[in-house]
Amino acid sequence: MRVLVTGGAGFIGANFVHQTVAERPDVAVTVLDKLTYAGNLDSLDPVKDKITFVHGDVADTALVDRLVADTDLVVHFAAESHNDNSLHDPSPFVQTNLIGTFALLEAVRKYDVRYHHISTDEVYGDLALDDPAKFTEATAYNPSSPYSSTKAGSDLLVRAWVRSFGVRATISNCSNNYGPYQHVEKFIPRQITNVLLGVRPKLYGSGTNVRDWIHVDDHNRAVWTIIDKGTIGETYLIGADGETDNRTVVETVLELCGKDPSDFDFVTDRPGHDLRYAIDATRLRTELGWQPVYQDFRSGLQATIDWYRANEAWWRPHKDATEVAYSRTEQLIQP
Ligand code: NAD
Ligand code: DAU
Protein backbone atom coordinates (compact mmCIF):
# COMPACT_ATOMS: atom_id res chain seq x y z
CA MET A 1 0.00 0.00 0.00
CA ARG A 2 1.27 3.51 -0.89
CA VAL A 3 0.54 6.22 1.70
CA LEU A 4 0.98 9.97 1.26
CA VAL A 5 1.51 11.58 4.68
CA THR A 6 1.14 15.37 4.66
CA GLY A 7 2.89 17.22 7.47
CA GLY A 8 5.12 14.20 8.13
CA ALA A 9 7.99 16.39 9.36
CA GLY A 10 5.84 17.81 12.16
CA PHE A 11 5.23 16.40 15.63
CA ILE A 12 2.37 13.92 15.13
CA GLY A 13 3.13 13.24 11.47
CA ALA A 14 6.76 12.29 12.16
CA ASN A 15 5.69 9.94 14.95
CA PHE A 16 3.10 8.46 12.55
CA VAL A 17 5.82 7.84 9.96
CA HIS A 18 8.11 6.21 12.56
CA GLN A 19 5.28 3.95 13.75
CA THR A 20 4.23 3.04 10.21
CA VAL A 21 7.78 2.16 9.12
CA ALA A 22 8.29 0.06 12.27
CA GLU A 23 4.97 -1.78 12.28
CA ARG A 24 3.80 -1.91 8.65
CA PRO A 25 6.55 -3.14 6.36
CA ASP A 26 4.03 -3.51 3.50
CA VAL A 27 3.38 0.27 3.46
CA ALA A 28 5.43 2.60 1.22
CA VAL A 29 5.48 6.07 2.81
CA THR A 30 5.80 9.37 0.95
CA VAL A 31 5.90 12.53 3.08
CA LEU A 32 4.76 15.90 1.70
CA ASP A 33 5.85 18.76 3.94
CA LYS A 34 6.47 22.47 3.43
CA LEU A 35 9.05 22.56 6.25
CA THR A 36 7.58 25.63 7.92
CA TYR A 37 9.12 26.72 11.24
CA ALA A 38 7.26 23.71 12.73
CA GLY A 39 8.60 21.13 10.28
CA ASN A 40 11.94 19.50 11.03
CA LEU A 41 13.67 17.03 8.72
CA ASP A 42 15.76 15.84 11.69
CA SER A 43 12.57 14.26 13.05
CA LEU A 44 12.59 11.90 10.05
CA ASP A 45 16.30 11.16 10.25
CA PRO A 46 15.88 7.67 11.84
CA VAL A 47 13.68 6.55 8.89
CA LYS A 48 15.09 8.67 6.06
CA ASP A 49 16.31 5.65 4.04
CA LYS A 50 12.91 3.96 4.24
CA ILE A 51 10.63 6.77 3.01
CA THR A 52 10.35 9.28 0.17
CA PHE A 53 10.37 12.93 1.19
CA VAL A 54 8.83 15.67 -0.98
CA HIS A 55 9.37 19.30 0.01
CA GLY A 56 6.22 21.20 -0.96
CA ASP A 57 2.94 22.85 -0.08
CA VAL A 58 -0.39 21.05 0.30
CA ALA A 59 -1.99 24.08 -1.36
CA ASP A 60 0.13 23.54 -4.52
CA THR A 61 -2.56 21.94 -6.69
CA ALA A 62 -0.22 20.70 -9.45
CA LEU A 63 2.12 19.02 -6.99
CA VAL A 64 -0.75 17.56 -4.97
CA ASP A 65 -2.41 16.25 -8.14
CA ARG A 66 0.81 14.45 -9.16
CA LEU A 67 1.37 12.90 -5.72
CA VAL A 68 -2.23 11.85 -5.13
CA ALA A 69 -2.38 10.21 -8.58
CA ASP A 70 0.38 7.91 -7.37
CA THR A 71 -0.96 6.82 -3.96
CA ASP A 72 -3.60 4.57 -2.41
CA LEU A 73 -4.19 6.58 0.76
CA VAL A 74 -3.71 10.17 1.96
CA VAL A 75 -3.34 10.87 5.70
CA HIS A 76 -3.57 14.63 6.10
CA PHE A 77 -1.69 15.96 9.15
CA ALA A 78 -0.27 19.16 7.63
CA ALA A 79 -1.60 22.29 9.30
CA GLU A 80 -0.70 25.46 11.06
CA SER A 81 -1.27 24.05 14.53
CA HIS A 82 -0.54 26.61 17.26
CA ASN A 83 -3.37 28.64 18.79
CA ASP A 84 -1.09 31.43 20.05
CA ASN A 85 0.33 32.00 16.55
CA SER A 86 -3.17 32.10 15.07
CA LEU A 87 -4.03 34.98 17.40
CA HIS A 88 -1.09 37.02 16.07
CA ASP A 89 -1.46 36.17 12.35
CA PRO A 90 -4.41 34.05 11.17
CA SER A 91 -3.46 34.27 7.50
CA PRO A 92 -1.33 31.09 7.13
CA PHE A 93 -4.00 29.19 9.08
CA VAL A 94 -6.65 30.07 6.49
CA GLN A 95 -4.26 29.29 3.65
CA THR A 96 -2.93 25.93 4.83
CA ASN A 97 -5.81 24.56 6.87
CA LEU A 98 -8.61 25.54 4.49
CA ILE A 99 -7.08 26.02 1.02
CA GLY A 100 -4.60 23.17 1.55
CA THR A 101 -7.37 20.76 2.57
CA PHE A 102 -9.45 21.89 -0.41
CA ALA A 103 -6.53 21.09 -2.77
CA LEU A 104 -6.18 17.58 -1.31
CA LEU A 105 -9.92 16.92 -1.45
CA GLU A 106 -10.10 17.86 -5.12
CA ALA A 107 -7.23 15.49 -5.89
CA VAL A 108 -8.60 12.51 -3.92
CA ARG A 109 -11.95 13.12 -5.57
CA LYS A 110 -10.35 13.08 -9.04
CA TYR A 111 -8.39 9.85 -8.45
CA ASP A 112 -10.84 8.18 -6.02
CA VAL A 113 -8.15 7.84 -3.36
CA ARG A 114 -8.96 6.94 0.26
CA TYR A 115 -8.47 9.96 2.55
CA HIS A 116 -8.11 10.29 6.32
CA HIS A 117 -8.43 13.76 7.82
CA ILE A 118 -6.61 14.56 11.07
CA SER A 119 -8.50 17.07 13.18
CA THR A 120 -8.82 18.32 16.72
CA ASP A 121 -11.28 18.32 19.62
CA GLU A 122 -11.00 22.13 19.57
CA VAL A 123 -13.64 22.26 16.80
CA TYR A 124 -16.18 21.69 19.59
CA GLY A 125 -15.16 24.77 21.59
CA ASP A 126 -14.73 24.25 25.31
CA LEU A 127 -16.51 22.82 28.36
CA ALA A 128 -17.00 24.35 31.80
CA LEU A 129 -14.51 23.24 34.45
CA ASP A 130 -17.27 21.83 36.67
CA ASP A 131 -19.26 20.20 33.82
CA PRO A 132 -19.22 16.36 33.90
CA ALA A 133 -19.96 16.35 30.13
CA LYS A 134 -17.40 15.33 27.50
CA PHE A 135 -17.28 15.90 23.74
CA THR A 136 -18.89 13.18 21.61
CA GLU A 137 -19.26 12.79 17.84
CA ALA A 138 -22.69 14.47 18.24
CA THR A 139 -21.40 17.65 19.92
CA ALA A 140 -22.10 20.81 17.89
CA TYR A 141 -19.16 22.64 16.34
CA ASN A 142 -18.31 25.86 18.23
CA PRO A 143 -14.63 26.78 17.64
CA SER A 144 -13.05 29.66 19.56
CA SER A 145 -9.77 30.62 17.86
CA PRO A 146 -8.60 31.31 14.30
CA TYR A 147 -6.76 27.96 14.49
CA SER A 148 -9.75 25.92 15.64
CA SER A 149 -12.15 27.68 13.28
CA THR A 150 -9.99 26.81 10.27
CA LYS A 151 -9.77 23.20 11.47
CA ALA A 152 -13.57 23.16 11.87
CA GLY A 153 -13.93 24.57 8.35
CA SER A 154 -11.63 21.90 6.95
CA ASP A 155 -13.68 19.15 8.64
CA LEU A 156 -16.83 20.57 7.06
CA LEU A 157 -15.19 20.58 3.63
CA VAL A 158 -14.41 16.87 4.09
CA ARG A 159 -17.99 16.09 5.11
CA ALA A 160 -19.34 17.96 2.08
CA TRP A 161 -16.93 16.17 -0.31
CA VAL A 162 -18.10 12.83 1.11
CA ARG A 163 -21.75 13.64 0.68
CA SER A 164 -21.65 15.56 -2.59
CA PHE A 165 -18.90 13.72 -4.45
CA GLY A 166 -18.65 10.33 -2.76
CA VAL A 167 -15.10 10.91 -1.57
CA ARG A 168 -13.95 7.95 0.57
CA ALA A 169 -12.96 9.83 3.70
CA THR A 170 -12.90 9.46 7.46
CA ILE A 171 -12.23 12.16 10.08
CA SER A 172 -10.67 11.91 13.54
CA ASN A 173 -10.77 14.61 16.21
CA CYS A 174 -8.15 14.07 18.87
CA SER A 175 -7.33 15.74 22.17
CA ASN A 176 -3.94 17.19 23.22
CA ASN A 177 -0.96 15.03 22.25
CA TYR A 178 2.35 14.74 24.09
CA GLY A 179 5.53 12.78 23.33
CA PRO A 180 8.82 13.07 21.42
CA TYR A 181 9.48 15.53 18.56
CA GLN A 182 6.91 18.15 19.69
CA HIS A 183 7.93 21.73 18.95
CA VAL A 184 9.14 23.75 21.97
CA GLU A 185 6.41 26.34 21.42
CA LYS A 186 3.82 23.87 22.79
CA PHE A 187 2.97 23.68 26.50
CA ILE A 188 4.64 20.46 27.67
CA PRO A 189 7.90 20.72 25.65
CA ARG A 190 8.15 24.42 26.51
CA GLN A 191 7.98 23.70 30.24
CA ILE A 192 10.27 20.63 30.10
CA THR A 193 12.94 22.53 28.16
CA ASN A 194 12.57 25.55 30.45
CA VAL A 195 13.22 23.35 33.48
CA LEU A 196 16.16 21.61 31.76
CA LEU A 197 17.67 25.06 31.12
CA GLY A 198 17.00 26.29 34.66
CA VAL A 199 14.20 28.67 33.58
CA ARG A 200 10.91 28.86 35.52
CA PRO A 201 7.88 27.31 33.68
CA LYS A 202 5.18 29.73 32.52
CA LEU A 203 1.49 29.15 33.27
CA TYR A 204 -1.16 31.15 31.42
CA GLY A 205 -3.75 32.90 33.60
CA SER A 206 -4.73 30.90 36.68
CA GLY A 207 -3.35 27.57 35.44
CA THR A 208 -6.76 25.93 36.02
CA ASN A 209 -7.51 25.23 32.34
CA VAL A 210 -7.85 21.50 31.64
CA ARG A 211 -6.51 19.53 28.67
CA ASP A 212 -7.19 15.83 27.94
CA TRP A 213 -3.68 14.43 27.33
CA ILE A 214 -2.97 11.45 25.08
CA HIS A 215 0.38 10.00 24.06
CA VAL A 216 1.11 10.60 20.38
CA ASP A 217 1.65 6.86 19.72
CA ASP A 218 -1.84 6.11 21.02
CA HIS A 219 -3.25 8.80 18.71
CA ASN A 220 -1.43 7.35 15.72
CA ARG A 221 -2.50 3.76 16.46
CA ALA A 222 -6.07 5.04 16.62
CA VAL A 223 -5.61 6.66 13.20
CA TRP A 224 -4.49 3.34 11.70
CA THR A 225 -7.43 1.60 13.43
CA ILE A 226 -9.84 4.03 11.77
CA ILE A 227 -8.16 3.59 8.37
CA ASP A 228 -8.33 -0.21 8.74
CA LYS A 229 -11.79 -0.59 10.26
CA GLY A 230 -13.63 2.75 10.20
CA THR A 231 -16.76 3.45 8.17
CA ILE A 232 -16.42 5.84 5.22
CA GLY A 233 -17.99 9.22 5.92
CA GLU A 234 -17.79 8.85 9.68
CA THR A 235 -16.08 10.87 12.39
CA TYR A 236 -14.26 9.28 15.36
CA LEU A 237 -13.14 11.06 18.52
CA ILE A 238 -9.75 10.03 19.91
CA GLY A 239 -8.89 10.48 23.58
CA ALA A 240 -7.44 8.50 26.47
CA ASP A 241 -9.20 9.92 29.56
CA GLY A 242 -6.19 12.08 30.41
CA GLU A 243 -7.86 15.20 31.84
CA THR A 244 -5.33 17.24 33.83
CA ASP A 245 -5.19 20.93 34.70
CA ASN A 246 -2.20 22.94 33.49
CA ARG A 247 -0.90 23.71 36.97
CA THR A 248 -0.74 20.00 37.81
CA VAL A 249 1.18 19.34 34.57
CA VAL A 250 3.78 21.99 35.46
CA GLU A 251 4.08 20.80 39.07
CA THR A 252 4.55 17.21 37.86
CA VAL A 253 7.23 18.20 35.33
CA LEU A 254 9.11 20.08 38.06
CA GLU A 255 8.79 17.19 40.50
CA LEU A 256 9.90 14.57 37.94
CA CYS A 257 12.94 16.75 37.18
CA GLY A 258 13.83 16.84 40.89
CA LYS A 259 12.87 20.53 41.34
CA ASP A 260 10.62 22.41 43.74
CA PRO A 261 7.05 21.94 42.32
CA SER A 262 6.15 25.54 43.23
CA ASP A 263 9.02 27.02 41.22
CA PHE A 264 6.93 28.42 38.30
CA ASP A 265 5.51 31.79 37.13
CA PHE A 266 2.03 32.90 36.13
CA VAL A 267 1.93 34.97 32.92
CA THR A 268 -0.68 36.85 30.90
CA ASP A 269 -3.56 34.63 29.82
CA ARG A 270 -4.23 33.62 26.18
CA PRO A 271 -7.13 35.70 24.73
CA GLY A 272 -10.25 33.53 24.41
CA HIS A 273 -8.45 30.70 26.26
CA ASP A 274 -10.59 27.53 26.09
CA LEU A 275 -11.32 26.32 29.62
CA ARG A 276 -11.54 22.57 29.30
CA TYR A 277 -11.43 19.80 26.69
CA ALA A 278 -12.61 16.25 27.43
CA ILE A 279 -13.15 13.40 24.97
CA ASP A 280 -15.64 10.55 25.17
CA ALA A 281 -13.95 7.94 22.94
CA THR A 282 -16.62 5.26 23.49
CA ARG A 283 -17.27 4.90 19.78
CA LEU A 284 -13.63 4.25 18.91
CA ARG A 285 -13.25 1.82 21.80
CA THR A 286 -16.46 -0.16 21.32
CA GLU A 287 -17.01 -0.10 17.53
CA LEU A 288 -13.36 -0.36 16.44
CA GLY A 289 -11.75 -2.01 19.50
CA TRP A 290 -9.01 0.62 20.05
CA GLN A 291 -7.40 1.02 23.47
CA PRO A 292 -4.61 3.33 24.59
CA VAL A 293 -1.30 1.75 25.61
CA TYR A 294 -0.21 4.74 27.74
CA GLN A 295 -2.74 4.62 30.59
CA ASP A 296 -0.57 6.49 33.10
CA PHE A 297 0.09 10.17 32.23
CA ARG A 298 2.82 10.50 34.86
CA SER A 299 4.97 7.72 33.39
CA GLY A 300 4.32 8.98 29.85
CA LEU A 301 5.45 12.42 31.00
CA GLN A 302 8.59 10.91 32.57
CA ALA A 303 9.42 9.18 29.25
CA THR A 304 8.87 12.47 27.42
CA ILE A 305 11.15 14.36 29.85
CA ASP A 306 13.80 11.65 29.32
CA TRP A 307 13.49 12.08 25.54
CA TYR A 308 13.99 15.89 25.70
CA ARG A 309 16.92 15.43 28.09
CA ALA A 310 18.56 12.98 25.67
CA ASN A 311 17.78 14.97 22.51
CA GLU A 312 18.85 18.52 23.29
CA ALA A 313 20.48 18.76 19.84
CA TRP A 314 17.00 18.36 18.31
CA TRP A 315 15.27 21.18 20.27
CA ARG A 316 18.02 23.57 21.37
CA PRO A 317 18.35 25.41 17.98
CA HIS A 318 14.65 26.40 18.16
CA LYS A 319 14.38 27.35 21.83
CA ASP A 320 15.74 30.90 21.89
CA ALA A 321 13.67 32.20 18.97
CA THR A 322 10.54 30.65 20.48
CA GLU A 323 11.13 32.31 23.84
CA VAL A 324 11.91 35.68 22.23
CA ALA A 325 8.55 35.50 20.42
CA TYR A 326 6.73 34.69 23.68
CA SER A 327 8.52 37.47 25.55
CA ARG A 328 7.03 40.08 23.19
CA THR A 329 3.54 39.56 24.63
CA GLU A 330 3.97 37.68 27.89
CA GLN A 331 4.10 39.47 31.25
CA LEU A 332 4.33 38.09 34.77
CA ILE A 333 1.03 38.30 36.70
CA GLN A 334 -0.45 37.38 40.08
CA PRO A 335 -3.51 35.15 39.38
P1 NAD B 1 3.02 20.60 13.83
O1 NAD B 1 2.86 22.07 13.79
O2 NAD B 1 4.03 19.99 14.76
O3 NAD B 1 3.38 20.05 12.36
C1 NAD B 1 2.72 20.53 11.21
C2 NAD B 1 3.53 20.07 10.00
O4 NAD B 1 2.82 20.51 8.82
C3 NAD B 1 4.94 20.69 9.93
O5 NAD B 1 5.88 19.70 9.56
C4 NAD B 1 4.81 21.74 8.84
O6 NAD B 1 6.02 21.99 8.15
C5 NAD B 1 3.75 21.12 7.95
N1 NAD B 1 3.04 22.11 7.13
C6 NAD B 1 2.48 23.27 7.56
N2 NAD B 1 1.93 23.93 6.52
C7 NAD B 1 2.11 23.13 5.42
C8 NAD B 1 1.75 23.26 4.08
N3 NAD B 1 1.07 24.32 3.62
N4 NAD B 1 2.07 22.26 3.23
C9 NAD B 1 2.76 21.17 3.67
N5 NAD B 1 3.14 21.01 4.93
C10 NAD B 1 2.82 21.98 5.81
O7 NAD B 1 1.57 20.00 14.11
P2 NAD B 1 1.12 18.72 14.93
O8 NAD B 1 0.98 19.08 16.36
O9 NAD B 1 1.95 17.56 14.53
O10 NAD B 1 -0.37 18.52 14.36
C11 NAD B 1 -0.57 17.72 13.20
C12 NAD B 1 -2.07 17.66 12.92
O11 NAD B 1 -2.75 17.12 14.04
C13 NAD B 1 -2.70 19.02 12.67
O12 NAD B 1 -3.66 18.87 11.64
C14 NAD B 1 -3.37 19.38 13.98
O13 NAD B 1 -4.48 20.21 13.76
C15 NAD B 1 -3.79 18.00 14.45
N6 NAD B 1 -3.93 17.82 15.89
C16 NAD B 1 -2.90 18.16 16.74
C17 NAD B 1 -3.01 17.90 18.10
C18 NAD B 1 -1.88 18.22 19.07
O14 NAD B 1 -2.05 18.06 20.27
N7 NAD B 1 -0.71 18.63 18.61
C19 NAD B 1 -4.18 17.32 18.61
C20 NAD B 1 -5.23 17.01 17.71
C21 NAD B 1 -5.08 17.24 16.37
O1 DAU C 1 -6.79 19.86 21.80
C1 DAU C 1 -6.00 19.62 20.68
C2 DAU C 1 -5.10 20.81 20.40
O2 DAU C 1 -4.08 20.80 21.39
C3 DAU C 1 -4.49 20.79 19.00
O3 DAU C 1 -5.51 20.93 18.06
C4 DAU C 1 -3.47 21.91 18.83
O4 DAU C 1 -2.83 21.78 17.56
C5 DAU C 1 -2.43 21.80 19.93
O5 DAU C 1 -1.50 22.87 19.84
C6 DAU C 1 -3.13 21.82 21.28
O6 DAU C 1 -3.75 23.10 21.52
P1 DAU C 1 -3.63 23.85 22.95
O7 DAU C 1 -3.84 25.28 22.73
O8 DAU C 1 -4.46 23.14 23.95
O9 DAU C 1 -2.07 23.48 23.27
P2 DAU C 1 -0.87 24.33 23.88
O10 DAU C 1 0.28 23.39 24.02
O11 DAU C 1 -0.62 25.60 23.15
O12 DAU C 1 -1.40 24.71 25.34
C7 DAU C 1 -1.88 23.72 26.24
C8 DAU C 1 -2.45 24.43 27.46
O13 DAU C 1 -1.36 25.05 28.18
C9 DAU C 1 -3.39 25.56 27.13
O14 DAU C 1 -4.39 25.61 28.14
C10 DAU C 1 -2.52 26.82 27.20
C11 DAU C 1 -1.55 26.46 28.29
N1 DAU C 1 -0.19 27.05 28.17
C12 DAU C 1 0.47 26.98 26.98
C13 DAU C 1 1.77 27.46 26.87
C14 DAU C 1 2.50 27.38 25.56
C15 DAU C 1 0.42 27.61 29.31
O15 DAU C 1 -0.18 27.66 30.40
N2 DAU C 1 1.69 28.07 29.19
C16 DAU C 1 2.40 28.03 28.02
O16 DAU C 1 3.56 28.46 28.00
Coordinates of C-alpha atoms and ligand atoms in Angstrom, one line a residue, residues 5-15 31-41 43-44 53-60 64 76-82 85 92 95-97 99-101 104 117-122 147 151 154 172-178 181-183 185-186 212-214 216 219-220 238 314, ligand 1:
V5 CA 1.5 11.6 4.7
T6 CA 1.1 15.4 4.7
G7 CA 2.9 17.2 7.5
G8 CA 5.1 14.2 8.1
A9 CA 8.0 16.4 9.4
G10 CA 5.8 17.8 12.2
F11 CA 5.2 16.4 15.6
I12 CA 2.4 13.9 15.1
G13 CA 3.1 13.2 11.5
A14 CA 6.8 12.3 12.2
N15 CA 5.7 9.9 15.0
V31 CA 5.9 12.5 3.1
L32 CA 4.8 15.9 1.7
D33 CA 5.9 18.8 3.9
K34 CA 6.5 22.5 3.4
L35 CA 9.0 22.6 6.2
T36 CA 7.6 25.6 7.9
Y37 CA 9.1 26.7 11.2
A38 CA 7.3 23.7 12.7
G39 CA 8.6 21.1 10.3
N40 CA 11.9 19.5 11.0
L41 CA 13.7 17.0 8.7
S43 CA 12.6 14.3 13.0
L44 CA 12.6 11.9 10.1
F53 CA 10.4 12.9 1.2
V54 CA 8.8 15.7 -1.0
H55 CA 9.4 19.3 0.0
G56 CA 6.2 21.2 -1.0
D57 CA 2.9 22.9 -0.1
V58 CA -0.4 21.0 0.3
A59 CA -2.0 24.1 -1.4
D60 CA 0.1 23.5 -4.5
V64 CA -0.7 17.6 -5.0
H76 CA -3.6 14.6 6.1
F77 CA -1.7 16.0 9.2
A78 CA -0.3 19.2 7.6
A79 CA -1.6 22.3 9.3
E80 CA -0.7 25.5 11.1
S81 CA -1.3 24.0 14.5
H82 CA -0.5 26.6 17.3
N85 CA 0.3 32.0 16.5
P92 CA -1.3 31.1 7.1
Q95 CA -4.3 29.3 3.7
T96 CA -2.9 25.9 4.8
N97 CA -5.8 24.6 6.9
I99 CA -7.1 26.0 1.0
G100 CA -4.6 23.2 1.6
T101 CA -7.4 20.8 2.6
L104 CA -6.2 17.6 -1.3
H117 CA -8.4 13.8 7.8
I118 CA -6.6 14.6 11.1
S119 CA -8.5 17.1 13.2
T120 CA -8.8 18.3 16.7
D121 CA -11.3 18.3 19.6
E122 CA -11.0 22.1 19.6
Y147 CA -6.8 28.0 14.5
K151 CA -9.8 23.2 11.5
S154 CA -11.6 21.9 6.9
S172 CA -10.7 11.9 13.5
N173 CA -10.8 14.6 16.2
C174 CA -8.1 14.1 18.9
S175 CA -7.3 15.7 22.2
N176 CA -3.9 17.2 23.2
N177 CA -1.0 15.0 22.2
Y178 CA 2.4 14.7 24.1
Y181 CA 9.5 15.5 18.6
Q182 CA 6.9 18.1 19.7
H183 CA 7.9 21.7 18.9
E185 CA 6.4 26.3 21.4
K186 CA 3.8 23.9 22.8
D212 CA -7.2 15.8 27.9
W213 CA -3.7 14.4 27.3
I214 CA -3.0 11.4 25.1
V216 CA 1.1 10.6 20.4
H219 CA -3.3 8.8 18.7
N220 CA -1.4 7.4 15.7
I238 CA -9.7 10.0 19.9
W314 CA 17.0 18.4 18.3
Ligands
NAD1 P1 3.0 20.6 13.8 O1 2.9 22.1 13.8 O2 4.0 20.0 14.8 O3 3.4 20.0 12.4 C1 2.7 20.5 11.2 C2 3.5 20.1 10.0 O4 2.8 20.5 8.8 C3 4.9 20.7 9.9 O5 5.9 19.7 9.6 C4 4.8 21.7 8.8 O6 6.0 22.0 8.2 C5 3.7 21.1 7.9 N1 3.0 22.1 7.1 C6 2.5 23.3 7.6 N2 1.9 23.9 6.5 C7 2.1 23.1 5.4 C8 1.7 23.3 4.1 N3 1.1 24.3 3.6 N4 2.1 22.3 3.2 C9 2.8 21.2 3.7 N5 3.1 21.0 4.9 C10 2.8 22.0 5.8 O7 1.6 20.0 14.1 P2 1.1 18.7 14.9 O8 1.0 19.1 16.4 O9 2.0 17.6 14.5 O10 -0.4 18.5 14.4 C11 -0.6 17.7 13.2 C12 -2.1 17.7 12.9 O11 -2.7 17.1 14.0 C13 -2.7 19.0 12.7 O12 -3.7 18.9 11.6 C14 -3.4 19.4 14.0 O13 -4.5 20.2 13.8 C15 -3.8 18.0 14.4 N6 -3.9 17.8 15.9 C16 -2.9 18.2 16.7 C17 -3.0 17.9 18.1 C18 -1.9 18.2 19.1 O14 -2.1 18.1 20.3 N7 -0.7 18.6 18.6 C19 -4.2 17.3 18.6 C20 -5.2 17.0 17.7 C21 -5.1 17.2 16.4

